[in-house]
mmCIF file of C-alpha atoms in Angstrom:
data_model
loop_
_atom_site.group_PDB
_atom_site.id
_atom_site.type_symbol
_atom_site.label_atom_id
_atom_site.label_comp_id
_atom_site.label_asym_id
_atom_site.label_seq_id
_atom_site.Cartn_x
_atom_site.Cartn_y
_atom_site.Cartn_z
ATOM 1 C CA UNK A 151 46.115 -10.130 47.057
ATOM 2 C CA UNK A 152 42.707 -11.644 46.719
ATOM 3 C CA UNK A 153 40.294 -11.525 44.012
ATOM 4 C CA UNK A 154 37.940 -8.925 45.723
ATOM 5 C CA UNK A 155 40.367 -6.464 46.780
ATOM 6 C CA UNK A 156 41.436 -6.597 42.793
ATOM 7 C CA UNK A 157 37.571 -6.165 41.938
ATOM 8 C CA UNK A 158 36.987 -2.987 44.230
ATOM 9 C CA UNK A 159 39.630 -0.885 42.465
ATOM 10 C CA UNK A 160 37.732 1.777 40.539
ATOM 11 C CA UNK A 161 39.090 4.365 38.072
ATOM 12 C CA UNK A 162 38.139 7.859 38.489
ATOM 13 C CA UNK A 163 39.577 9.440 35.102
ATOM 14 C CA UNK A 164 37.611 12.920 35.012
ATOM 15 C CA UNK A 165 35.798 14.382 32.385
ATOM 16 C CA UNK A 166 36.266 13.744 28.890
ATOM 17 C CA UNK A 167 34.174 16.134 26.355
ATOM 18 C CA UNK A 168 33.978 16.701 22.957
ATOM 19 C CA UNK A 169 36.071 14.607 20.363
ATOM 20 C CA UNK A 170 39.743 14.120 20.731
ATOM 21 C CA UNK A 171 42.741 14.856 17.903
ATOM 22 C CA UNK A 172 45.905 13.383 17.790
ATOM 23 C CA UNK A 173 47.623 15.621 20.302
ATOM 24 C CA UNK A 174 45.183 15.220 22.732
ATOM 25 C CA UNK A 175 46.777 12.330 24.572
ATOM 26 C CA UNK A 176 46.097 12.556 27.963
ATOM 27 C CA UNK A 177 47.888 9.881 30.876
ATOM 28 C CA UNK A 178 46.695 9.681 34.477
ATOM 29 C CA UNK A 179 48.562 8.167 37.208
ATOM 30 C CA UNK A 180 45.634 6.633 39.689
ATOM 31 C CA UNK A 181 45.659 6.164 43.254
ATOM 32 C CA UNK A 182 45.401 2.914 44.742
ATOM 33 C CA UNK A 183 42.463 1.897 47.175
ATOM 34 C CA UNK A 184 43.342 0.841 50.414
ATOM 35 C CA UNK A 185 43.505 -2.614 50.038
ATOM 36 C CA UNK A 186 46.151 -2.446 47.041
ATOM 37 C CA UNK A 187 48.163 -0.028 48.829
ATOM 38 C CA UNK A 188 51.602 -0.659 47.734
ATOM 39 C CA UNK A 189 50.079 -1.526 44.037
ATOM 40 C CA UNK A 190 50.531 1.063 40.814
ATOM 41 C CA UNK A 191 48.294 1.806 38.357
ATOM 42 C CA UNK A 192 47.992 4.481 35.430
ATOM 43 C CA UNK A 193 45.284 5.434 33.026
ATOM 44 C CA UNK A 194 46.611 6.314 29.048
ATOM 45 C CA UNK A 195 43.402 8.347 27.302
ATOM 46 C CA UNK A 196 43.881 8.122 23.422
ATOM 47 C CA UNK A 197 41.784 9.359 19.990
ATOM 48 C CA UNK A 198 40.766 6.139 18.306
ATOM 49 C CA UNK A 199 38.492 7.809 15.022
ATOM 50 C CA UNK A 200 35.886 9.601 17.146
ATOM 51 C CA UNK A 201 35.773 7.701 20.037
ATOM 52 C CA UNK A 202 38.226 7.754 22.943
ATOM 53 C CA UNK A 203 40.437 4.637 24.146
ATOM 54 C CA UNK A 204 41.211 3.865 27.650
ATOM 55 C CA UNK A 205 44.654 1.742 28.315
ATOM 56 C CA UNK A 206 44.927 0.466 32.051
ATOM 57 C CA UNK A 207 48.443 -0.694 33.002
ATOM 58 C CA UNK A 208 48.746 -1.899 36.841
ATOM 59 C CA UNK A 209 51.261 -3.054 38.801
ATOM 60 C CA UNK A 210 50.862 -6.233 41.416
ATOM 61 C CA UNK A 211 48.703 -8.095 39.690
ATOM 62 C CA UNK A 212 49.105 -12.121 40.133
ATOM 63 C CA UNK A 213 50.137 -14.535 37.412
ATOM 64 C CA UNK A 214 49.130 -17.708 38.877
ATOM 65 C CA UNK A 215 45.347 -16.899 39.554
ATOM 66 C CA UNK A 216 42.815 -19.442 38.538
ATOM 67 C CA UNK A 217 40.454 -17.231 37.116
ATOM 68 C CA UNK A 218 41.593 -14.141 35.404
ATOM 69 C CA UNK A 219 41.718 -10.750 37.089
ATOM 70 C CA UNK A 220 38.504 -8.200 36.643
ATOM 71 C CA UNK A 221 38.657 -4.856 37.350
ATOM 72 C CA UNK A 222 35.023 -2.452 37.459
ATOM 73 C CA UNK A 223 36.076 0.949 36.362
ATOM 74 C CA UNK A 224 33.905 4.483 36.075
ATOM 75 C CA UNK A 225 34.544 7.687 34.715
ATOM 76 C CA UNK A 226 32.610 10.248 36.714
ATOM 77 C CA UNK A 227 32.233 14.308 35.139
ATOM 78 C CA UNK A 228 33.432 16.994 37.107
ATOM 79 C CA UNK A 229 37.105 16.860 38.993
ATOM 80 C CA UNK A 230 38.588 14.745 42.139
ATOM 81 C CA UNK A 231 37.324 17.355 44.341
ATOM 82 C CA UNK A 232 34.012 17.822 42.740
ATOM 83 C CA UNK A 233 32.990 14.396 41.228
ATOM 84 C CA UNK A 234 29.266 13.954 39.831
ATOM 85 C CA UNK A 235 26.796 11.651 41.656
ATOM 86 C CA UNK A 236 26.651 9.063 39.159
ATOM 87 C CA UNK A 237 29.715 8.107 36.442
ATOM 88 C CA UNK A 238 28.916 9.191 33.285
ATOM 89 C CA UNK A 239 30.057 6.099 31.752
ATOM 90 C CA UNK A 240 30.494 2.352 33.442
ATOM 91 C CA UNK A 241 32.535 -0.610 31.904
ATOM 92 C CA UNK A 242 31.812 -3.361 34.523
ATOM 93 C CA UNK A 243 34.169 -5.757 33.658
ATOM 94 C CA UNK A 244 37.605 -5.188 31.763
ATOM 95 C CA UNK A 245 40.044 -8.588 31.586
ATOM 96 C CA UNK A 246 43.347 -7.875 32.620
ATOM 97 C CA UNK A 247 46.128 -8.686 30.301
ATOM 98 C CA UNK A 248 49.184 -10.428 31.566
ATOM 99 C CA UNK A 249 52.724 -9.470 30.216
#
């Protein structure tokens, strides 16, 4: 698993309106892109005061790169079938987290 494959991975979440309360936890199990096939990868939404945290956990990821992995994500309005033309909200960049 390269570096590029690993950087074209992008996570469609859904919408996410209005302010979030303590019961409103919400965890989406993503779809890989082709190129990380076999590779797993879920999505835990969370209320953090009045903003909303995003916790990526994904499978296949390499310990012994020389660089650490990147990953672009999006979160687009609308629904899988009907997504919006442009995200809503872009984080270009996340660092991945080995455990």
């Amino acid at each position: 698993m390269n570096r590029t494959s690993w950087l074209a991975l992008v996570v469609v979440a859904g919408a996410i309106s209005g302010c979030a309360n303590r019961t409103e936890i919400v965890d989406v199990p993503l779809q890989a892109t082709p190129l990380n096939a076999e590779h797993i990868a879920r999505a835990n939404l969370s209320p953090v005061g009045n903003q909303t945290s995003i916790w990526l956990t994904i499978g296949g990821v390499p310990h012994d790169l020389a660089i650490p992995s990147r990953i672009d994500t999006a979160i687009y309005t609308g629904s899988c079938q009907h997504l919006g033309a442009q995200p809503a909200y872009i984080r270009p960049t996340v660092s991945i987290i080995h455990r």
